[in-house]
């Protein structure tokens, strides 16, 4: 039946997807920055990214009819992204563009040795590299993020296939399409010029690989993801859980510091002090004193007038996040070999939502992993659609607050300090439902283990 359905819809989907790609080329031809050659280059790059998406699906042995079906979400996604390329937000104009100009004015890669920006060195390598490309930097920055949008969708495909191989023919392609069209993914890179898809795509792919049994490669990818963004630590404890459950060997975890060192080695050779590199994440953690920066977290419920006691609230939140991580680590130790892939993904989802919900000083973008992992969970278990919908709604609403430059620093009708109590309540509901699914998966694993013992 699925084959007949694919055969009937493949040609119409492919036609519409092709038309969307043609429309994306037309949009690129009308971009505001650069000359005709620059616009043509952007159009070619967008088509190449569409080709990469199809190529990765073909690499996963997707048959021709289904590839034609996938042209629709790929074409729509490329068209939407092309229409966003000209937007230059405050993060670009206030930070990225200035960093780019610094590298441009100071010799490209040789400027790595200087103190510039508050991102870790792998992203600085990228900014230095694009100074040698004669194309508007805004488009190059966004194209880099869109590249990892493709990697993210591919990682979601492999993750869903690893967890539910019996649904691989439908659920895995659905995960690819959903992630490629997820609103926060679309907005993050192509519109906002942020790079959360870089660490997000590498993290999702790393989870897929560890569940496939490719542990060393998985740990290496997590090290690269961490070298781009500190927010990788939200789900990094999952590898500790899997080690305690005897899925990952301790010696395999040592790949992480080795690969991380390789990512910073070029900067060291270019003269950047080691202390400055290692201190970048500590500086980021102390850069913003506010309890929350438009994140739909627990700190949205802090009553007005208690900012002076913010350090106490922050300490309680850090301790609560630590308790959550320790609880999952203990669960992994207790379960051992009884853990299966579905439970591991459910634990990853709880970490992706729960840790940034409890930690202080979070930005709205820090629920990016929650957005994408909850979408994968919805493709693994239809019951998870509610969790994914809650996470996406809350996260998208917080994006809207920032992108409209309405920073909620005043009281609203709810009387709370930051003005996002509704969004935080929705994210809390998402965390609660994710916890319920995790407990259900835990019980299912126990029942399966008891049946095996009984049969034995």
CSV table of C-alpha atoms in Angstrom, one decimal:
chain,number,residue,atom,x,y,z
A,1,UNK,CA,0.0,0.0,0.0
A,2,UNK,CA,2.8,2.4,0.9
A,3,UNK,CA,4.5,1.7,-2.5
A,4,UNK,CA,1.3,2.4,-4.4
A,5,UNK,CA,0.8,5.6,-2.4
A,6,UNK,CA,4.4,6.7,-3.2
A,7,UNK,CA,3.9,5.9,-6.9
A,8,UNK,CA,0.8,8.0,-7.1
A,9,UNK,CA,2.2,11.1,-5.4
A,10,UNK,CA,5.8,11.0,-6.4
A,11,UNK,CA,5.4,12.8,-9.7
A,12,UNK,CA,3.1,15.6,-8.4
A,13,UNK,CA,5.4,16.1,-5.3
A,14,UNK,CA,8.5,16.2,-7.6
A,15,UNK,CA,6.9,18.7,-9.9
A,16,UNK,CA,5.9,21.1,-7.0
A,17,UNK,CA,9.3,20.6,-5.4
A,18,UNK,CA,11.0,21.4,-8.7
A,19,UNK,CA,8.9,24.5,-9.1
A,20,UNK,CA,9.9,25.6,-5.6
A,21,UNK,CA,13.6,25.2,-6.4
A,22,UNK,CA,13.1,27.3,-9.6
A,23,UNK,CA,11.3,29.9,-7.5
A,24,UNK,CA,14.2,29.9,-5.1
A,25,UNK,CA,16.6,30.6,-8.0
A,26,UNK,CA,14.4,33.5,-9.0
A,27,UNK,CA,14.4,34.8,-5.4
A,28,UNK,CA,18.2,34.6,-5.3
A,29,UNK,CA,18.4,36.5,-8.6
A,30,UNK,CA,16.6,39.4,-6.9
A,31,UNK,CA,18.7,39.6,-3.7
A,32,UNK,CA,19.7,43.0,-2.5
A,33,UNK,CA,23.4,42.6,-1.8
A,34,UNK,CA,26.3,42.1,-4.2
A,35,UNK,CA,26.3,42.0,-8.0
A,36,UNK,CA,24.8,39.5,-10.5
A,37,UNK,CA,27.7,37.1,-10.0
A,38,UNK,CA,27.2,37.1,-6.3
A,39,UNK,CA,23.5,36.3,-6.7
A,40,UNK,CA,24.2,33.6,-9.2
A,41,UNK,CA,26.7,32.1,-6.7
A,42,UNK,CA,24.1,32.1,-4.0
A,43,UNK,CA,21.5,30.5,-6.3
A,44,UNK,CA,24.0,27.7,-7.3
A,45,UNK,CA,24.9,27.2,-3.6
A,46,UNK,CA,21.2,26.8,-2.7
A,47,UNK,CA,20.7,24.3,-5.5
A,48,UNK,CA,23.8,22.5,-4.4
A,49,UNK,CA,22.4,22.2,-0.9
A,50,UNK,CA,19.2,20.8,-2.3
A,51,UNK,CA,21.3,18.3,-4.2
A,52,UNK,CA,23.3,17.4,-1.1
A,53,UNK,CA,20.0,16.7,0.7
A,54,UNK,CA,18.9,14.3,-2.0
A,55,UNK,CA,22.4,12.8,-2.2
A,56,UNK,CA,22.4,12.0,1.5
A,57,UNK,CA,19.0,10.4,1.2
A,58,UNK,CA,20.2,8.3,-1.7
A,59,UNK,CA,23.3,7.4,0.3
A,60,UNK,CA,20.8,5.9,2.8
A,61,UNK,CA,19.5,3.8,0.0
A,62,UNK,CA,16.2,5.6,-0.4
A,63,UNK,CA,14.5,4.4,-3.6
A,64,UNK,CA,13.7,6.6,-6.5
A,65,UNK,CA,10.0,7.1,-5.9
A,66,UNK,CA,10.5,8.2,-2.4
A,67,UNK,CA,13.3,10.5,-3.5
A,68,UNK,CA,10.9,12.2,-5.8
A,69,UNK,CA,8.5,12.6,-2.8
A,70,UNK,CA,11.2,14.2,-0.8
A,71,UNK,CA,11.7,16.9,-3.5
A,72,UNK,CA,8.6,18.6,-2.1
A,73,UNK,CA,9.9,19.3,1.5
A,74,UNK,CA,13.4,20.0,0.2
A,75,UNK,CA,12.1,22.4,-2.5
A,76,UNK,CA,9.8,24.2,-0.1
A,77,UNK,CA,12.5,24.5,2.6
A,78,UNK,CA,15.0,25.9,0.1
A,79,UNK,CA,12.5,28.4,-1.2
A,80,UNK,CA,11.6,29.6,2.3
A,81,UNK,CA,15.3,30.0,3.2
A,82,UNK,CA,16.1,31.9,0.0
A,83,UNK,CA,13.3,34.4,0.8
A,84,UNK,CA,15.0,35.0,4.2
A,85,UNK,CA,18.6,35.7,3.0
A,86,UNK,CA,18.4,39.5,2.8
A,87,UNK,CA,17.3,40.0,6.4
A,88,UNK,CA,20.0,41.4,8.6
A,89,UNK,CA,19.1,41.3,12.3
A,90,UNK,CA,20.8,42.9,15.2
A,91,UNK,CA,23.0,39.9,16.0
A,92,UNK,CA,24.4,40.2,12.5
A,93,UNK,CA,24.8,43.9,12.4
A,94,UNK,CA,26.0,44.2,16.0
A,95,UNK,CA,28.3,41.2,16.2
A,96,UNK,CA,28.9,38.9,13.2
A,97,UNK,CA,29.5,41.7,10.6
A,98,UNK,CA,31.9,43.4,13.0
A,99,UNK,CA,33.9,40.2,13.6
A,100,UNK,CA,34.0,39.5,9.8
A,101,UNK,CA,35.3,43.0,9.1
A,102,UNK,CA,38.0,42.5,11.8
A,103,UNK,CA,39.2,39.4,10.1
A,104,UNK,CA,39.0,41.1,6.7
A,105,UNK,CA,41.1,44.1,7.9
A,106,UNK,CA,43.7,42.0,9.8
A,107,UNK,CA,44.8,39.3,7.4
A,108,UNK,CA,42.1,36.6,7.6
A,109,UNK,CA,43.5,33.6,9.4
A,110,UNK,CA,46.3,35.5,11.0
A,111,UNK,CA,43.8,37.5,13.0
A,112,UNK,CA,42.7,34.4,14.8
A,113,UNK,CA,45.5,35.2,17.4
A,114,UNK,CA,43.7,38.3,18.4
A,115,UNK,CA,40.8,38.6,20.8
A,116,UNK,CA,37.7,38.9,18.6
A,117,UNK,CA,34.2,37.7,19.2
A,118,UNK,CA,32.8,35.5,21.9
A,119,UNK,CA,32.4,32.3,19.9
A,120,UNK,CA,34.9,29.4,20.2
A,121,UNK,CA,37.6,29.1,17.6
A,122,UNK,CA,36.0,26.7,15.0
A,123,UNK,CA,33.4,29.3,14.1
A,124,UNK,CA,36.2,31.9,14.0
A,125,UNK,CA,38.0,29.7,11.5
A,126,UNK,CA,34.9,29.9,9.3
A,127,UNK,CA,34.6,33.7,9.6
A,128,UNK,CA,38.3,34.0,8.7
A,129,UNK,CA,37.9,31.7,5.7
A,130,UNK,CA,35.0,33.5,4.2
A,131,UNK,CA,37.0,36.8,4.1
A,132,UNK,CA,38.8,35.2,1.1
A,133,UNK,CA,35.6,34.6,-0.8
A,134,UNK,CA,34.3,37.7,-2.8
A,135,UNK,CA,30.7,37.4,-1.8
A,136,UNK,CA,28.5,39.3,0.7
A,137,UNK,CA,29.3,37.9,4.1
A,138,UNK,CA,25.7,37.9,5.2
A,139,UNK,CA,24.9,35.2,2.6
A,140,UNK,CA,28.0,33.2,3.3
A,141,UNK,CA,27.2,33.1,7.0
A,142,UNK,CA,23.7,32.0,6.4
A,143,UNK,CA,24.7,29.4,3.8
A,144,UNK,CA,27.0,27.8,6.3
A,145,UNK,CA,24.1,27.5,8.7
A,146,UNK,CA,21.8,26.1,6.0
A,147,UNK,CA,24.4,23.5,5.2
A,148,UNK,CA,24.0,22.2,8.7
A,149,UNK,CA,20.2,22.4,8.4
A,150,UNK,CA,20.8,19.6,5.8
A,151,UNK,CA,23.1,17.7,8.2
A,152,UNK,CA,20.5,18.1,10.9
A,153,UNK,CA,17.7,16.6,8.8
A,154,UNK,CA,20.0,13.8,7.8
A,155,UNK,CA,20.9,13.1,11.4
A,156,UNK,CA,17.2,13.0,12.3
A,157,UNK,CA,16.6,10.5,9.5
A,158,UNK,CA,19.3,8.2,10.8
A,159,UNK,CA,18.2,8.7,14.4
A,160,UNK,CA,14.6,7.7,13.8
A,161,UNK,CA,15.7,4.8,11.7
A,162,UNK,CA,18.0,3.6,14.4
A,163,UNK,CA,15.3,3.8,17.1
A,164,UNK,CA,12.4,2.4,15.0
A,165,UNK,CA,13.9,0.4,12.2
A,166,UNK,CA,10.5,-1.2,11.5
A,167,UNK,CA,9.1,2.2,10.6
A,168,UNK,CA,12.2,3.3,8.7
A,169,UNK,CA,10.4,3.5,5.3
A,170,UNK,CA,8.0,6.2,6.5
A,171,UNK,CA,9.1,7.6,9.8
A,172,UNK,CA,12.7,8.3,8.8
A,173,UNK,CA,11.8,10.3,5.7
A,174,UNK,CA,9.2,12.1,7.7
A,175,UNK,CA,11.8,13.1,10.3
A,176,UNK,CA,14.0,14.5,7.5
A,177,UNK,CA,11.2,16.6,6.1
A,178,UNK,CA,9.9,17.8,9.5
A,179,UNK,CA,13.4,18.9,10.7
A,180,UNK,CA,14.1,20.6,7.4
A,181,UNK,CA,10.9,22.6,7.7
A,182,UNK,CA,10.7,23.1,11.5
A,183,UNK,CA,10.0,26.8,12.1
A,184,UNK,CA,12.7,27.4,14.6
A,185,UNK,CA,15.3,25.7,12.3
A,186,UNK,CA,14.2,27.9,9.4
A,187,UNK,CA,14.4,31.0,11.4
A,188,UNK,CA,17.6,30.3,13.3
A,189,UNK,CA,20.0,30.1,10.4
A,190,UNK,CA,18.5,31.4,7.2
A,191,UNK,CA,16.7,34.4,8.9
A,192,UNK,CA,18.6,35.1,12.1
A,193,UNK,CA,22.1,34.2,10.8
A,194,UNK,CA,22.6,32.1,14.0
A,195,UNK,CA,24.6,28.8,13.9
A,196,UNK,CA,22.7,26.6,16.3
A,197,UNK,CA,22.1,24.1,13.4
A,198,UNK,CA,25.9,23.4,13.5
A,199,UNK,CA,26.1,21.9,17.0
A,200,UNK,CA,22.4,20.8,16.7
A,201,UNK,CA,23.0,18.8,13.5
A,202,UNK,CA,26.2,17.3,14.8
A,203,UNK,CA,24.5,16.3,18.1
A,204,UNK,CA,21.5,14.7,16.5
A,205,UNK,CA,23.8,12.7,14.2
A,206,UNK,CA,26.0,11.8,17.1
A,207,UNK,CA,23.0,10.4,19.0
A,208,UNK,CA,22.0,8.4,15.9
A,209,UNK,CA,25.6,7.0,15.6
A,210,UNK,CA,25.8,5.9,19.3
A,211,UNK,CA,22.5,4.1,19.0
A,212,UNK,CA,23.9,2.4,15.8
A,213,UNK,CA,26.9,1.2,17.8
A,214,UNK,CA,29.4,3.6,16.2
A,215,UNK,CA,30.6,4.9,19.6
A,216,UNK,CA,33.9,6.4,18.7
A,217,UNK,CA,32.6,8.4,15.8
A,218,UNK,CA,29.7,9.5,17.9
A,219,UNK,CA,31.9,10.8,20.7
A,220,UNK,CA,34.1,12.5,18.1
A,221,UNK,CA,31.1,14.3,16.6
A,222,UNK,CA,30.1,15.5,20.1
A,223,UNK,CA,33.5,16.9,20.6
A,224,UNK,CA,33.3,18.9,17.4
A,225,UNK,CA,29.8,20.0,18.4
A,226,UNK,CA,31.0,21.1,21.8
A,227,UNK,CA,33.9,23.0,20.1
A,228,UNK,CA,31.2,25.1,18.3
A,229,UNK,CA,28.7,25.7,21.1
A,230,UNK,CA,28.7,25.2,24.8
A,231,UNK,CA,25.0,24.3,24.7
A,232,UNK,CA,26.0,20.8,23.6
A,233,UNK,CA,26.4,20.0,27.3
A,234,UNK,CA,22.6,19.9,27.7
A,235,UNK,CA,22.5,16.4,26.3
A,236,UNK,CA,26.2,15.4,26.8
A,237,UNK,CA,25.2,13.4,30.0
A,238,UNK,CA,23.4,10.9,27.7
A,239,UNK,CA,26.8,9.4,26.9
A,240,UNK,CA,27.5,9.1,30.6
A,241,UNK,CA,24.2,7.3,31.0
A,242,UNK,CA,25.1,4.9,28.1
A,243,UNK,CA,28.5,4.3,29.6
A,244,UNK,CA,26.9,3.3,32.9
A,245,UNK,CA,24.5,1.1,31.0
A,246,UNK,CA,27.5,-0.5,29.4
A,247,UNK,CA,26.6,0.6,25.9
A,248,UNK,CA,29.8,2.7,25.6
A,249,UNK,CA,33.2,1.8,26.9
A,250,UNK,CA,35.1,4.2,29.1
A,251,UNK,CA,38.1,4.2,26.8
A,252,UNK,CA,35.8,5.4,23.9
A,253,UNK,CA,34.9,8.5,25.9
A,254,UNK,CA,38.6,9.6,25.8
A,255,UNK,CA,38.1,10.4,22.1
A,256,UNK,CA,36.3,13.5,23.2
A,257,UNK,CA,39.2,15.5,24.7
A,258,UNK,CA,41.5,14.3,21.9
A,259,UNK,CA,39.2,15.6,19.1
A,260,UNK,CA,38.5,18.8,21.0
A,261,UNK,CA,42.2,19.5,21.2
A,262,UNK,CA,42.4,19.0,17.4
A,263,UNK,CA,39.7,21.6,16.9
A,264,UNK,CA,41.7,24.2,18.8
A,265,UNK,CA,45.1,23.2,17.6
A,266,UNK,CA,45.1,25.5,14.5
A,267,UNK,CA,44.3,28.5,16.7
A,268,UNK,CA,47.2,27.6,19.0
A,269,UNK,CA,49.5,27.4,16.1
A,270,UNK,CA,48.3,30.8,14.9
A,271,UNK,CA,49.3,32.3,18.2
A,272,UNK,CA,46.0,32.4,20.2
A,273,UNK,CA,46.7,31.8,23.9
A,274,UNK,CA,45.4,28.5,25.3
A,275,UNK,CA,44.0,30.3,28.4
A,276,UNK,CA,41.9,32.5,26.2
A,277,UNK,CA,40.5,29.5,24.2
A,278,UNK,CA,39.7,27.5,27.3
A,279,UNK,CA,38.2,30.5,29.0
A,280,UNK,CA,35.7,31.4,26.3
A,281,UNK,CA,32.9,29.3,27.7
A,282,UNK,CA,33.5,30.5,31.2
A,283,UNK,CA,33.3,34.1,29.9
A,284,UNK,CA,30.0,33.3,28.1
A,285,UNK,CA,28.5,31.8,31.3
A,286,UNK,CA,29.2,35.0,33.2
A,287,UNK,CA,28.5,37.4,30.4
A,288,UNK,CA,24.8,38.0,31.2
A,289,UNK,CA,23.7,38.5,34.8
A,290,UNK,CA,19.9,38.2,34.1
A,291,UNK,CA,18.2,35.0,35.2
A,292,UNK,CA,16.7,34.5,31.8
A,293,UNK,CA,17.2,36.2,28.4
A,294,UNK,CA,13.8,35.6,26.7
A,295,UNK,CA,14.1,31.8,27.4
A,296,UNK,CA,10.8,30.1,28.4
A,297,UNK,CA,12.4,28.7,31.5
A,298,UNK,CA,11.5,28.4,35.2
A,299,UNK,CA,12.8,31.9,35.9
A,300,UNK,CA,9.9,33.4,34.0
A,301,UNK,CA,8.0,32.6,37.2
A,302,UNK,CA,10.3,34.7,39.4
A,303,UNK,CA,8.2,37.4,41.1
A,304,UNK,CA,8.9,41.0,40.3
A,305,UNK,CA,11.3,42.7,42.7
A,306,UNK,CA,13.3,39.6,43.6
A,307,UNK,CA,16.2,40.2,41.1
A,308,UNK,CA,18.4,41.1,44.0
A,309,UNK,CA,18.1,37.5,45.1
A,310,UNK,CA,18.9,36.3,41.6
A,311,UNK,CA,22.0,34.5,42.7
A,312,UNK,CA,20.0,32.3,45.1
A,313,UNK,CA,17.5,31.4,42.4
A,314,UNK,CA,20.4,30.6,40.0
A,315,UNK,CA,22.1,28.4,42.5
A,316,UNK,CA,18.8,26.5,43.1
A,317,UNK,CA,18.3,26.1,39.4
A,318,UNK,CA,21.8,24.8,38.8
A,319,UNK,CA,21.4,22.3,41.7
A,320,UNK,CA,18.0,21.2,40.2
A,321,UNK,CA,19.6,20.6,36.8
A,322,UNK,CA,22.4,18.6,38.5
A,323,UNK,CA,19.8,16.5,40.3
A,324,UNK,CA,18.1,15.7,37.0
A,325,UNK,CA,21.4,14.7,35.4
A,326,UNK,CA,22.3,12.5,38.4
A,327,UNK,CA,18.9,10.9,38.4
A,328,UNK,CA,19.3,9.9,34.8
A,329,UNK,CA,22.9,8.6,35.4
A,330,UNK,CA,21.6,6.5,38.2
A,331,UNK,CA,18.8,5.2,36.0
A,332,UNK,CA,21.4,4.2,33.4
A,333,UNK,CA,23.5,2.4,36.0
A,334,UNK,CA,20.4,0.6,37.4
A,335,UNK,CA,19.1,-0.5,34.0
A,336,UNK,CA,22.4,-1.7,32.5
A,337,UNK,CA,21.8,-3.8,29.4
A,338,UNK,CA,18.0,-3.5,29.8
A,339,UNK,CA,18.1,-0.1,28.3
A,340,UNK,CA,17.1,0.1,24.7
A,341,UNK,CA,17.2,2.8,22.0
A,342,UNK,CA,13.8,4.2,22.6
A,343,UNK,CA,14.5,4.8,26.2
A,344,UNK,CA,17.8,6.3,25.4
A,345,UNK,CA,16.2,8.8,23.1
A,346,UNK,CA,13.5,9.6,25.7
A,347,UNK,CA,16.3,10.3,28.2
A,348,UNK,CA,18.0,12.6,25.6
A,349,UNK,CA,14.7,14.4,25.2
A,350,UNK,CA,14.2,15.0,28.9
A,351,UNK,CA,17.8,16.4,29.1
A,352,UNK,CA,17.3,18.6,26.1
A,353,UNK,CA,14.2,20.2,27.7
A,354,UNK,CA,14.9,19.9,31.4
A,355,UNK,CA,18.5,21.2,31.6
A,356,UNK,CA,18.0,24.6,29.8
A,357,UNK,CA,14.6,24.9,31.6
A,358,UNK,CA,16.3,24.8,35.0
A,359,UNK,CA,19.6,26.5,34.3
A,360,UNK,CA,19.8,30.3,34.6
A,361,UNK,CA,21.0,32.8,32.0
A,362,UNK,CA,19.5,31.0,29.1
A,363,UNK,CA,18.7,32.6,25.8
A,364,UNK,CA,15.6,31.7,23.7
A,365,UNK,CA,17.8,29.8,21.2
A,366,UNK,CA,19.0,27.4,23.9
A,367,UNK,CA,16.0,25.2,23.4
A,368,UNK,CA,17.1,24.4,19.9
A,369,UNK,CA,18.1,20.8,20.8
A,370,UNK,CA,14.7,20.4,22.5
A,371,UNK,CA,13.0,21.5,19.3
A,372,UNK,CA,14.8,19.0,17.1
A,373,UNK,CA,14.9,16.0,19.4
A,374,UNK,CA,11.3,16.4,20.3
A,375,UNK,CA,10.5,16.4,16.6
A,376,UNK,CA,12.5,13.2,16.2
A,377,UNK,CA,10.6,11.7,19.2
A,378,UNK,CA,7.3,12.5,17.5
A,379,UNK,CA,8.4,10.5,14.5
A,380,UNK,CA,9.4,7.6,16.7
A,381,UNK,CA,6.3,7.6,18.8
A,382,UNK,CA,3.0,9.2,17.7
A,383,UNK,CA,2.2,9.8,21.3
A,384,UNK,CA,5.2,12.2,21.3
A,385,UNK,CA,3.5,14.6,18.9
A,386,UNK,CA,2.0,16.5,21.9
A,387,UNK,CA,5.5,17.0,23.4
A,388,UNK,CA,6.9,18.2,20.1
A,389,UNK,CA,4.0,20.6,19.6
A,390,UNK,CA,4.4,22.1,23.0
A,391,UNK,CA,8.2,22.5,22.7
A,392,UNK,CA,7.9,24.1,19.2
A,393,UNK,CA,5.1,26.4,20.2
A,394,UNK,CA,7.0,27.7,23.3
A,395,UNK,CA,10.3,28.0,21.5
A,396,UNK,CA,8.8,29.7,18.5
A,397,UNK,CA,6.9,32.2,20.7
A,398,UNK,CA,10.2,33.1,22.4
A,399,UNK,CA,11.9,33.6,19.0
A,400,UNK,CA,9.1,35.9,18.1
A,401,UNK,CA,9.7,38.0,21.2
A,402,UNK,CA,13.3,38.5,20.3
A,403,UNK,CA,13.0,38.9,16.6
A,404,UNK,CA,10.3,41.6,17.0
A,405,UNK,CA,12.7,43.3,19.5
A,406,UNK,CA,10.2,43.2,22.3
A,407,UNK,CA,12.3,42.2,25.2
A,408,UNK,CA,9.7,41.7,27.9
A,409,UNK,CA,11.8,43.6,30.5
A,410,UNK,CA,8.6,45.0,32.0
A,411,UNK,CA,5.7,43.7,34.0
A,412,UNK,CA,2.8,42.2,32.2
A,413,UNK,CA,-0.7,41.1,33.2
A,414,UNK,CA,0.7,38.1,35.1
A,415,UNK,CA,2.9,40.3,37.3
A,416,UNK,CA,6.0,38.2,36.7
A,417,UNK,CA,9.4,39.9,36.0
A,418,UNK,CA,10.1,38.8,32.5
A,419,UNK,CA,6.6,38.6,30.9
A,420,UNK,CA,6.8,35.1,29.3
A,421,UNK,CA,4.8,33.1,31.9
A,422,UNK,CA,2.6,31.5,29.2
A,423,UNK,CA,5.6,30.3,27.1
A,424,UNK,CA,7.3,29.0,30.2
A,425,UNK,CA,4.2,27.1,31.3
A,426,UNK,CA,3.9,25.5,27.9
A,427,UNK,CA,7.6,24.4,28.1
A,428,UNK,CA,7.0,23.0,31.6
A,429,UNK,CA,4.1,21.0,30.2
A,430,UNK,CA,6.4,19.7,27.5
A,431,UNK,CA,8.9,18.7,30.1
A,432,UNK,CA,6.2,16.9,32.1
A,433,UNK,CA,5.0,15.0,29.1
A,434,UNK,CA,8.5,14.0,28.1
A,435,UNK,CA,9.0,12.7,31.7
A,436,UNK,CA,5.8,10.7,31.4
A,437,UNK,CA,7.0,9.1,28.1
A,438,UNK,CA,10.4,8.3,29.6
A,439,UNK,CA,8.8,6.6,32.6
A,440,UNK,CA,6.6,4.6,30.2
A,441,UNK,CA,9.6,3.5,28.2
A,442,UNK,CA,11.4,2.5,31.4
A,443,UNK,CA,8.5,0.3,32.4
A,444,UNK,CA,8.4,-1.2,28.9
A,445,UNK,CA,12.1,-2.1,29.1
A,446,UNK,CA,11.6,-3.7,32.5
A,447,UNK,CA,8.6,-5.7,31.2
A,448,UNK,CA,10.7,-6.9,28.2
A,449,UNK,CA,13.5,-7.9,30.5
A,450,UNK,CA,11.2,-9.8,32.8
A,451,UNK,CA,9.7,-11.7,29.8
A,452,UNK,CA,13.2,-12.7,28.6
A,453,UNK,CA,14.1,-14.0,32.1
A,454,UNK,CA,10.8,-15.9,32.3
A,455,UNK,CA,11.4,-17.5,28.9
A,456,UNK,CA,14.9,-18.4,29.9
